[in-house]
Short mmCIF file of C-alpha atoms in Angstrom, two decimals:
data_model
loop_
_atom_site.label_atom_id
_atom_site.label_comp_id
_atom_site.label_asym_id
_atom_site.label_seq_id
_atom_site.Cartn_x
_atom_site.Cartn_y
_atom_site.Cartn_z
CA MET A 28 56.92 -41.72 -10.77
CA VAL A 29 54.55 -43.76 -12.97
CA ALA A 30 54.76 -43.28 -16.41
CA ARG A 31 51.93 -41.01 -18.10
CA LEU A 32 49.90 -40.11 -21.08
CA VAL A 33 46.91 -37.72 -21.72
CA ILE A 34 45.08 -38.63 -24.61
CA ALA A 35 43.29 -35.38 -26.16
CA ALA A 36 41.87 -34.30 -29.24
CA PRO A 37 40.70 -30.87 -31.02
CA SER A 38 37.28 -31.43 -30.49
CA SER A 39 34.64 -33.57 -29.05
CA GLY A 40 34.01 -36.97 -31.54
CA ALA A 41 37.35 -37.26 -32.70
CA GLY A 42 37.55 -40.92 -30.51
CA LYS A 43 39.18 -40.33 -27.76
CA THR A 44 37.50 -42.42 -25.74
CA THR A 45 37.90 -45.23 -28.57
CA VAL A 46 41.46 -44.87 -28.40
CA ALA A 47 42.19 -44.02 -24.68
CA THR A 48 40.34 -47.29 -23.72
CA GLY A 49 42.00 -49.25 -26.32
CA LEU A 50 45.59 -48.19 -24.97
CA MET A 51 44.33 -49.18 -21.38
CA ALA A 52 43.23 -52.42 -22.39
CA ALA A 53 46.09 -53.09 -24.65
CA PHE A 54 48.81 -52.35 -22.16
CA ALA A 55 46.60 -54.25 -19.46
CA GLY A 56 46.40 -57.34 -21.96
CA ARG A 57 50.55 -57.02 -21.82
CA GLY A 58 50.50 -57.52 -18.14
CA LEU A 59 51.28 -53.44 -17.18
CA ALA A 60 49.39 -52.62 -14.15
CA VAL A 61 47.64 -49.72 -15.62
CA SER A 62 45.81 -47.00 -13.87
CA PRO A 63 42.81 -45.43 -15.55
CA HIS A 64 41.42 -41.62 -15.23
CA LYS A 65 39.47 -39.06 -17.03
CA VAL A 66 39.70 -35.11 -16.86
CA GLY A 67 36.20 -33.77 -15.77
CA PRO A 68 33.14 -34.81 -14.20
CA ASP A 69 32.16 -37.83 -16.75
CA TYR A 70 30.89 -40.92 -15.14
CA ILE A 71 30.28 -42.89 -17.88
CA ASP A 72 33.94 -43.17 -19.61
CA PRO A 73 35.58 -44.62 -16.39
CA GLY A 74 33.27 -47.61 -16.39
CA TYR A 75 34.70 -48.53 -19.74
CA HIS A 76 38.10 -47.47 -18.40
CA ALA A 77 37.18 -49.73 -15.33
CA LEU A 78 36.67 -52.62 -17.77
CA ALA A 79 39.87 -52.40 -19.58
CA THR A 80 42.48 -52.21 -16.78
CA GLY A 81 40.41 -53.95 -13.60
CA ARG A 82 40.99 -51.04 -11.88
CA PRO A 83 38.74 -48.39 -10.82
CA GLY A 84 38.34 -45.21 -12.94
CA ARG A 85 39.16 -41.98 -11.36
CA ASN A 86 38.48 -38.51 -12.25
CA LEU A 87 40.37 -35.30 -12.29
CA ASP A 88 37.93 -32.11 -12.41
CA ALA A 89 40.17 -28.98 -11.38
CA PHE A 90 37.18 -27.11 -11.11
CA MET A 91 35.55 -29.25 -8.72
CA CYS A 92 38.04 -30.33 -6.64
CA GLY A 93 40.50 -27.27 -6.90
CA THR A 94 43.86 -27.54 -9.11
CA GLY A 95 45.98 -28.43 -6.33
CA LEU A 96 44.15 -31.68 -6.07
CA VAL A 97 44.34 -33.22 -9.49
CA ALA A 98 48.36 -33.98 -8.82
CA PRO A 99 47.58 -35.79 -5.51
CA LEU A 100 44.25 -37.49 -6.78
CA PHE A 101 45.87 -38.75 -9.77
CA ALA A 102 48.95 -40.03 -7.49
CA HIS A 103 47.02 -42.00 -5.10
CA GLY A 104 44.85 -43.62 -7.97
CA ALA A 105 47.84 -44.50 -9.82
CA ARG A 106 49.87 -46.03 -6.77
CA GLY A 107 51.45 -49.09 -7.39
CA CYS A 108 51.09 -49.04 -11.30
CA ASP A 109 53.21 -49.17 -14.23
CA LEU A 110 51.22 -46.84 -16.49
CA ALA A 111 48.62 -44.08 -15.85
CA VAL A 112 46.47 -43.09 -19.22
CA VAL A 113 44.43 -40.24 -18.94
CA GLU A 114 41.24 -39.51 -21.26
CA GLY A 115 40.79 -35.93 -21.90
CA VAL A 116 37.50 -34.11 -22.26
CA MET A 117 35.79 -32.04 -25.15
CA GLY A 118 38.86 -30.27 -27.31
CA LEU A 119 42.06 -30.15 -25.62
CA TYR A 120 42.00 -25.98 -24.41
CA ASP A 121 38.34 -26.32 -23.74
CA GLY A 122 37.66 -26.05 -20.02
CA ALA A 123 34.72 -24.31 -17.80
CA ALA A 124 33.13 -21.69 -19.13
CA ASP A 125 34.51 -17.89 -19.05
CA GLN A 126 36.81 -19.27 -16.91
CA GLY A 127 40.04 -19.41 -19.07
CA GLU A 128 41.96 -22.84 -19.23
CA LEU A 129 40.39 -23.92 -15.97
CA ALA A 130 39.29 -27.85 -15.85
CA SER A 131 40.69 -28.15 -19.52
CA THR A 132 43.09 -31.12 -20.75
CA ALA A 133 45.58 -28.56 -21.46
CA GLN A 134 45.29 -27.62 -17.69
CA VAL A 135 45.31 -31.37 -16.04
CA ALA A 136 48.09 -32.21 -18.28
CA LYS A 137 50.18 -29.35 -17.06
CA LEU A 138 49.46 -30.02 -14.10
CA LEU A 139 50.55 -34.13 -14.25
CA ARG A 140 53.89 -32.66 -16.44
CA ALA A 141 52.10 -35.22 -18.79
CA PRO A 142 52.88 -35.96 -22.80
CA VAL A 143 49.98 -35.50 -24.88
CA VAL A 144 48.59 -37.79 -27.24
CA LEU A 145 46.83 -35.84 -30.15
CA VAL A 146 43.68 -38.31 -31.55
CA VAL A 147 42.78 -36.45 -34.68
CA ASP A 148 39.64 -37.29 -36.61
CA ALA A 149 40.94 -37.40 -40.26
CA SER A 150 38.10 -38.43 -42.62
CA SER A 151 37.67 -35.10 -44.23
CA GLN A 152 41.21 -34.23 -44.79
CA SER A 153 44.59 -34.77 -45.64
CA ARG A 154 47.27 -31.77 -45.71
CA SER A 155 45.62 -29.53 -43.20
CA VAL A 156 45.94 -31.84 -40.42
CA ALA A 157 49.38 -30.74 -40.25
CA ALA A 158 48.45 -27.39 -39.80
CA LEU A 159 45.47 -28.08 -37.25
CA VAL A 160 48.29 -30.35 -35.42
CA HIS A 161 51.05 -27.56 -35.58
CA GLY A 162 48.27 -25.02 -34.01
CA PHE A 163 47.38 -27.20 -31.44
CA ALA A 164 50.94 -27.69 -30.54
CA SER A 165 51.91 -24.14 -30.75
CA TRP A 166 49.68 -22.82 -28.89
CA ASP A 167 50.21 -23.23 -25.10
CA PRO A 168 54.06 -23.82 -25.06
CA GLU A 169 53.62 -25.69 -21.36
CA VAL A 170 51.40 -28.11 -23.35
CA ARG A 171 53.99 -31.10 -24.68
CA ILE A 172 51.90 -33.09 -27.59
CA GLY A 173 54.13 -35.92 -27.89
CA GLY A 174 52.68 -37.59 -30.56
CA VAL A 175 49.27 -37.76 -32.75
CA ILE A 176 46.92 -40.85 -33.60
CA LEU A 177 45.18 -40.29 -37.27
CA ASN A 178 41.94 -41.81 -36.59
CA LYS A 179 39.05 -43.01 -39.33
CA VAL A 180 41.37 -42.96 -42.15
CA ALA A 181 39.91 -44.28 -45.36
CA THR A 182 42.78 -45.79 -47.15
CA ASP A 183 46.51 -46.47 -47.49
CA ARG A 184 46.55 -43.44 -50.03
CA HIS A 185 44.58 -41.45 -47.13
CA GLU A 186 47.35 -42.52 -44.78
CA HIS A 187 50.03 -41.52 -47.25
CA LEU A 188 49.07 -38.32 -47.69
CA LEU A 189 48.57 -37.69 -43.75
CA ARG A 190 51.95 -38.78 -42.75
CA GLU A 191 53.55 -37.06 -45.74
CA ALA A 192 52.24 -33.69 -44.41
CA LEU A 193 52.51 -34.19 -40.71
CA GLY A 194 56.25 -35.24 -41.41
CA GLU A 195 56.94 -31.72 -41.55
CA SER A 196 55.33 -30.76 -38.40
CA GLY A 197 57.80 -32.11 -36.01
CA VAL A 198 54.95 -34.15 -34.13
CA PRO A 199 55.70 -37.75 -35.01
CA VAL A 200 52.45 -40.00 -36.02
CA LEU A 201 51.74 -42.98 -33.19
CA GLY A 202 49.34 -44.60 -34.42
CA VAL A 203 46.74 -45.26 -37.34
CA LEU A 204 43.32 -46.47 -37.07
CA ARG A 205 40.87 -47.21 -39.63
CA ARG A 206 37.28 -47.22 -39.41
CA ALA A 207 35.93 -50.03 -37.57
CA PRO A 208 32.22 -50.15 -36.11
CA ALA A 209 32.89 -53.29 -34.17
CA VAL A 210 34.66 -50.36 -31.76
CA GLU A 211 31.81 -48.14 -31.33
CA THR A 212 29.48 -47.71 -28.59
CA PRO A 213 25.97 -46.60 -28.43
CA SER A 214 25.10 -43.01 -27.17
CA ARG A 215 22.01 -41.86 -25.52
CA HIS A 216 20.72 -38.65 -24.33
CA LEU A 217 23.45 -37.92 -22.46
CA GLY A 218 26.62 -39.97 -24.09
CA LEU A 219 27.63 -43.20 -23.62
CA VAL A 220 25.26 -46.31 -22.78
CA PRO A 221 26.90 -47.31 -19.19
CA VAL A 222 29.01 -50.34 -18.88
CA ALA A 223 26.14 -51.94 -16.46
CA GLU A 224 23.25 -51.83 -18.74
CA ARG A 225 25.28 -53.64 -21.66
CA ARG A 226 28.23 -55.38 -19.91
CA ALA A 227 28.59 -58.63 -22.23
CA GLN A 228 28.62 -55.81 -25.24
CA ALA A 229 30.73 -53.42 -23.84
CA VAL A 230 33.03 -56.44 -22.60
CA ASP A 231 33.65 -56.90 -26.96
CA ALA A 232 33.47 -53.27 -27.72
CA VAL A 233 36.72 -53.25 -25.03
CA ALA A 234 38.21 -56.20 -26.84
CA ALA A 235 37.59 -54.98 -30.19
CA GLN A 236 39.01 -51.38 -29.29
CA ALA A 237 42.45 -53.20 -27.72
CA GLU A 238 43.26 -54.79 -31.00
CA GLN A 239 42.27 -51.92 -33.17
CA VAL A 240 45.14 -50.38 -31.03
CA ARG A 241 47.31 -53.09 -30.85
CA ALA A 242 46.98 -53.47 -34.91
CA GLY A 243 47.05 -49.41 -35.59
CA CYS A 244 49.28 -47.74 -32.88
CA ASP A 245 52.98 -47.96 -32.10
CA LEU A 246 52.76 -49.28 -28.72
CA GLU A 247 56.60 -49.22 -27.85
CA GLY A 248 56.97 -45.57 -28.97
CA LEU A 249 53.53 -44.55 -26.83
CA LEU A 250 55.37 -46.56 -23.60
CA ALA A 251 58.47 -44.66 -24.18
CA LEU A 252 56.63 -41.61 -24.43
CA ALA A 253 55.14 -42.01 -21.18
CA ARG A 254 58.14 -43.09 -19.18
CA SER A 255 59.28 -39.54 -20.82
CA ALA A 256 57.40 -37.75 -18.34
CA PRO A 257 59.47 -36.27 -15.63
CA PRO A 258 59.15 -36.68 -11.60
CA LEU A 259 56.17 -35.26 -10.40
CA SER A 260 56.52 -34.35 -6.56
CA ALA A 261 52.47 -34.46 -5.41
CA GLU A 262 52.09 -36.43 -2.21
CA PRO A 263 49.11 -38.90 -3.24
CA TRP A 264 45.89 -37.99 -1.84
CA SER A 265 44.69 -40.15 1.37
CA PRO A 266 40.65 -40.24 2.32
CA SER A 267 42.29 -40.66 5.84
CA ALA A 268 44.37 -37.69 5.81
CA GLU A 269 41.40 -35.57 4.68
CA ARG A 270 39.37 -36.78 7.21
CA ALA A 271 41.83 -36.23 9.58
CA GLY A 272 42.67 -32.79 8.15
CA ALA A 273 38.87 -31.74 8.17
CA SER A 274 38.84 -32.38 11.87
CA ARG A 275 41.57 -30.28 12.71
CA ASP A 276 40.18 -28.02 10.27
CA GLY A 277 37.01 -27.30 12.72
CA THR A 278 36.50 -25.39 16.25
CA ASP A 279 34.56 -27.00 18.70
CA GLY A 280 34.65 -30.34 18.28
CA HIS A 281 33.42 -29.88 14.30
CA ASP A 282 34.98 -30.19 11.31
CA ALA A 283 35.27 -28.13 8.51
CA ALA A 284 31.29 -28.97 6.99
CA GLY A 285 29.50 -28.04 10.42
CA GLY A 286 30.01 -32.17 11.46
CA ARG A 287 30.22 -33.55 15.32
CA ARG A 288 33.29 -35.38 14.99
CA THR A 289 32.98 -38.99 15.90
CA ALA A 290 34.14 -40.09 19.30
CA PRO A 291 37.39 -41.73 19.33
CA GLY A 292 37.63 -45.20 19.82
CA SER A 293 33.32 -45.46 19.70
CA GLY A 294 33.98 -48.57 17.57
CA ARG A 295 30.84 -47.66 15.85
CA ARG A 296 30.11 -48.55 12.07
CA PRO A 297 27.14 -46.98 10.77
CA THR A 298 25.75 -49.37 7.50
CA VAL A 299 25.64 -46.83 4.54
CA ALA A 300 23.48 -48.07 1.79
CA VAL A 301 24.66 -46.90 -1.86
CA ALA A 302 22.36 -47.31 -4.53
CA GLY A 303 23.89 -49.29 -7.63
CA GLY A 304 22.78 -51.21 -10.90
CA ALA A 305 21.60 -50.10 -14.48
CA ALA A 306 19.62 -47.20 -13.29
CA PHE A 307 22.02 -45.32 -10.87
CA THR A 308 25.95 -45.92 -12.23
CA PHE A 309 27.04 -42.42 -11.65
CA SER A 310 29.86 -42.40 -8.49
CA TYR A 311 33.06 -41.65 -7.87
CA ALA A 312 35.76 -43.93 -6.30
CA GLU A 313 36.52 -41.30 -3.63
CA HIS A 314 33.02 -41.01 -2.05
CA THR A 315 33.04 -44.83 -1.05
CA GLU A 316 36.60 -44.25 0.10
CA LEU A 317 35.78 -41.27 2.39
CA LEU A 318 32.60 -43.14 3.83
CA GLU A 319 34.67 -46.06 4.89
CA ALA A 320 37.56 -43.79 6.33
CA ALA A 321 34.66 -41.67 8.34
CA GLY A 322 33.81 -45.13 10.16
CA ALA A 323 30.69 -46.50 7.89
CA GLU A 324 30.36 -49.58 6.29
CA VAL A 325 29.56 -49.04 2.82
CA VAL A 326 27.12 -51.71 1.61
CA ALA A 327 25.81 -51.65 -2.45
CA PHE A 328 22.33 -52.45 -3.61
CA ASP A 329 20.22 -52.17 -6.93
CA PRO A 330 16.80 -50.48 -6.41
CA LEU A 331 15.70 -52.49 -9.72
CA ARG A 332 16.04 -55.46 -8.06
CA ASP A 333 16.58 -55.24 -4.43
CA GLU A 334 13.23 -55.26 -2.39
CA ALA A 335 14.89 -54.04 0.96
CA LEU A 336 17.58 -51.72 1.79
CA PRO A 337 20.72 -53.71 3.46
CA GLU A 338 20.23 -54.77 7.12
CA GLY A 339 21.07 -51.80 9.64
CA THR A 340 21.06 -49.14 6.97
CA ALA A 341 21.42 -46.11 8.75
CA GLY A 342 21.88 -43.79 5.93
CA LEU A 343 21.35 -43.81 2.44
CA VAL A 344 23.16 -42.67 -0.92
CA ILE A 345 21.74 -42.56 -4.49
CA GLY A 346 23.95 -41.07 -7.07
CA GLY A 347 23.43 -39.94 -10.54
CA GLY A 348 21.84 -42.34 -13.67
CA PHE A 349 19.45 -42.89 -15.64
CA PRO A 350 16.30 -43.84 -13.82
CA GLU A 351 14.05 -42.34 -16.71
CA VAL A 352 15.00 -45.41 -18.67
CA TYR A 353 14.25 -47.90 -15.96
CA GLY A 354 11.10 -45.57 -14.27
CA ALA A 355 8.65 -48.36 -14.98
CA GLU A 356 10.91 -50.96 -13.13
CA LEU A 357 11.77 -48.75 -10.29
CA SER A 358 7.97 -48.12 -9.90
CA ALA A 359 7.18 -51.93 -10.05
CA ASN A 360 9.46 -52.61 -7.17
CA GLU A 361 7.44 -51.29 -4.29
CA PRO A 362 8.59 -52.71 -1.10
CA LEU A 363 11.91 -50.79 -1.76
CA ARG A 364 10.28 -47.56 -2.59
CA LYS A 365 8.46 -48.22 1.01
CA ALA A 366 11.59 -48.94 2.96
CA VAL A 367 13.30 -45.60 1.27
CA ALA A 368 10.50 -43.77 2.28
CA GLU A 369 10.39 -45.09 5.80
CA LEU A 370 13.97 -44.69 6.41
CA ALA A 371 13.50 -40.94 5.13
CA ALA A 372 10.64 -40.50 7.58
CA SER A 373 13.02 -41.56 9.97
CA GLY A 374 15.25 -38.41 10.28
CA ALA A 375 18.09 -40.93 8.65
CA PRO A 376 20.54 -39.16 6.29
CA VAL A 377 19.39 -39.43 2.49
CA ALA A 378 22.14 -37.80 -0.08
CA ALA A 379 20.22 -38.15 -3.49
CA GLU A 380 21.95 -36.32 -6.41
CA CYS A 381 20.07 -35.76 -9.99
CA ALA A 382 18.79 -39.70 -10.61
CA GLY A 383 18.64 -39.62 -6.63
CA LEU A 384 16.01 -36.67 -6.71
CA LEU A 385 14.02 -38.06 -9.35
CA TYR A 386 13.88 -41.69 -7.51
CA LEU A 387 12.57 -39.75 -4.41
CA ALA A 388 10.32 -37.70 -6.12
CA ARG A 389 6.77 -38.51 -6.09
CA SER A 390 6.65 -39.73 -10.15
CA LEU A 391 8.95 -39.82 -12.42
CA ASP A 392 7.19 -39.57 -16.11
CA GLY A 393 3.75 -40.19 -14.67
CA HIS A 394 5.16 -43.46 -12.98
CA PRO A 395 5.05 -43.37 -8.93
CA MET A 396 8.19 -43.08 -7.20
CA CYS A 397 8.87 -42.98 -3.36
CA GLY A 398 7.18 -40.02 -2.61
CA ILE A 399 9.65 -38.44 -0.48
CA LEU A 400 9.92 -35.04 -1.91
CA ASP A 401 6.54 -32.99 -3.19
CA ALA A 402 7.38 -33.10 -6.77
CA ASP A 403 7.29 -34.49 -9.72
CA ALA A 404 10.10 -35.55 -12.60
CA ARG A 405 9.42 -35.68 -16.21
CA MET A 406 11.65 -36.06 -19.24
CA SER A 407 12.15 -32.93 -21.59
CA GLY A 408 14.10 -31.60 -24.77
CA ARG A 409 16.42 -29.51 -23.10
CA LEU A 410 19.88 -30.44 -21.96
CA THR A 411 21.07 -28.51 -18.46
CA LEU A 412 24.61 -28.75 -18.73
CA GLY A 413 27.55 -27.13 -17.00
CA TYR A 414 29.46 -26.39 -14.05
CA ARG A 415 27.71 -24.94 -11.07
CA ASP A 416 28.79 -22.57 -7.64
CA ALA A 417 27.06 -23.24 -5.13
CA VAL A 418 26.52 -22.08 -1.37
CA ALA A 419 24.23 -24.36 1.35
CA VAL A 420 21.18 -22.49 1.83
CA GLY A 421 20.50 -24.35 5.55
CA ASP A 422 22.03 -26.48 7.65
CA SER A 423 21.69 -30.37 6.04
CA PRO A 424 23.57 -33.82 6.50
CA LEU A 425 25.82 -32.82 3.77
CA ALA A 426 26.82 -29.07 4.60
CA ALA A 427 26.15 -26.72 7.48
CA ALA A 428 24.35 -23.06 6.27
CA GLY A 429 26.57 -20.93 3.96
CA THR A 430 29.46 -24.14 2.73
CA ARG A 431 30.12 -23.16 -0.45
CA VAL A 432 30.69 -26.04 -3.11
CA ARG A 433 31.54 -26.28 -6.54
CA GLY A 434 29.20 -29.14 -8.74
CA HIS A 435 28.03 -29.77 -12.02
CA GLU A 436 24.50 -30.27 -13.63
CA PHE A 437 23.98 -32.56 -16.32
CA HIS A 438 20.45 -33.62 -17.41
CA ARG A 439 17.29 -33.81 -19.49
CA THR A 440 14.52 -34.22 -16.96
CA VAL A 441 12.98 -31.41 -15.01
CA ILE A 442 11.28 -31.47 -11.40
CA GLU A 443 8.62 -29.28 -10.54
CA PRO A 444 8.89 -27.27 -8.18
CA GLY A 445 12.75 -27.00 -8.52
CA ALA A 446 13.25 -26.13 -5.42
CA GLY A 447 11.49 -27.07 -1.84
CA GLU A 448 10.47 -25.00 1.10
CA ARG A 449 13.88 -25.64 2.29
CA PRO A 450 16.27 -25.70 -0.86
CA ALA A 451 19.54 -27.50 -1.07
CA TRP A 452 21.81 -24.74 -3.13
CA GLY A 453 21.75 -21.41 -3.72
CA LEU A 454 23.20 -21.41 -6.99
CA PHE A 455 25.14 -18.12 -8.37
CA GLN A 456 27.21 -18.99 -11.00
CA PRO A 457 26.33 -18.90 -14.19
CA GLU A 458 22.60 -17.87 -13.03
CA ARG A 459 21.29 -17.28 -9.28
CA ARG A 460 18.59 -19.20 -8.59
CA LEU A 461 17.51 -21.48 -5.46
CA GLU A 462 17.48 -25.64 -5.85
CA GLY A 463 16.62 -28.80 -4.38
CA PHE A 464 15.51 -30.37 -1.42
CA VAL A 465 16.45 -30.79 2.37
CA ARG A 466 13.87 -32.30 4.22
CA GLY A 467 14.43 -33.87 8.02
CA GLY A 468 17.91 -35.68 6.82
CA VAL A 469 16.95 -35.70 2.79
CA HIS A 470 19.46 -33.56 0.75
CA ALA A 471 18.23 -33.82 -2.95
CA SER A 472 19.52 -31.90 -5.46
CA TYR A 473 20.59 -31.86 -9.42
CA VAL A 474 23.92 -30.65 -8.60
CA HIS A 475 26.74 -33.31 -8.27
CA THR A 476 29.10 -32.88 -6.05
CA HIS A 477 33.00 -34.63 -5.80
CA TRP A 478 33.76 -34.95 -2.16
CA ALA A 479 37.15 -35.01 -2.35
CA GLY A 480 36.67 -31.46 -3.06
CA ALA A 481 34.28 -30.86 -0.40
CA PRO A 482 36.27 -31.88 2.95
CA GLY A 483 34.56 -32.83 6.01
CA THR A 484 31.19 -34.03 3.37
CA ALA A 485 31.61 -37.61 4.60
CA ALA A 486 32.41 -37.07 7.77
CA ARG A 487 29.58 -35.09 8.49
CA PHE A 488 27.18 -37.73 6.69
CA VAL A 489 28.41 -40.75 8.53
CA GLU A 490 28.18 -38.52 12.01
CA HIS A 491 24.67 -37.64 11.08
CA CYS A 492 23.85 -41.48 10.71
CA GLY A 493 24.90 -42.22 14.32
#
């Protein structure tokens, strides 16, 4: 089984992304095949992971996909690799609200039987660091903290005091990093600025992170710790097997999400256009794999640059991103807005999440959008964030009425009204409300879902493309 490490921290802001990305790039620079992973629903960090390793960044989300899929999804992504580095989320023991350890970095580390490296922001402490590390290491005896990396260390004297204190903790120091502005990545209202918006600068930042890690971390010690992880008995997740499983679970020729199965040997490969580019950067690698396994030909396009949908488009997927940053440019691309509206009017399936929802609205911050939905969107000062339990209110290309899913909301925009005459979802945790829009073949919602955790979704969508 692949060697593996989980990079965690006592809280957000300690430097997990810098350390995890730097480690990925440093080990990849040594010629190792490194598999990058991120705990939780975050889309942005995996973009930097992909830049560091040359492999797709993959998410491990125990809430949206279920605890039983964490190890199989990990094994799928890490197949053929020498080392896997898993970046945690928030603090080590923080997870879904009111759900105990569910979806926490600690839970994922236990499911993967992986040692944890704790990244500690040491900028305002000295001997107290030992008490902090001791507390995290002893809180859950099933979580193995195999080492600590001290970040934002000020001076040699500061490092000496920290090392002296930690010498009594029993947790080895595997790295000491000084403050380094070159490794910092700019943030915006929803976190880091995505790679697609600053590729040249992102390449430089990842290179600087790798150099900082090489200079300040014990790479041999970290690799030895990763190789000490015990065997993991998990069959790799397979998009083809998931498709077959969904079909077996169905009845009367329908899959688990209520979609008609593609006829064997039909030879049809409908084209599914997937929005990308700087405005639509949020996607999970497994979605494309599931669409392809269901028989689709997936073609990417950029709504900021392309004036037409890919030739023969039979279905459209518009994921999350930052259309609010590019409202004027998206609006100026009138030929594409018209093409999207015409596709939707034809009844073709359109799946739109968050940014996609805004793009299908009448307007966004006053800029005309596609006008498919009778709703207007705007930026707000309020952050909407958290996991969601949802049920499909009616039939759509994504789910049959009554289908239950788990998803995630993360946005600072609002859309008015918040739901159409035919809502996409009924949310019942943490609050009960109707949300989103179903209109013809369009399913548009703020709720992000992970299709690996919703068997049959991709197959149902592709079948509607017919």
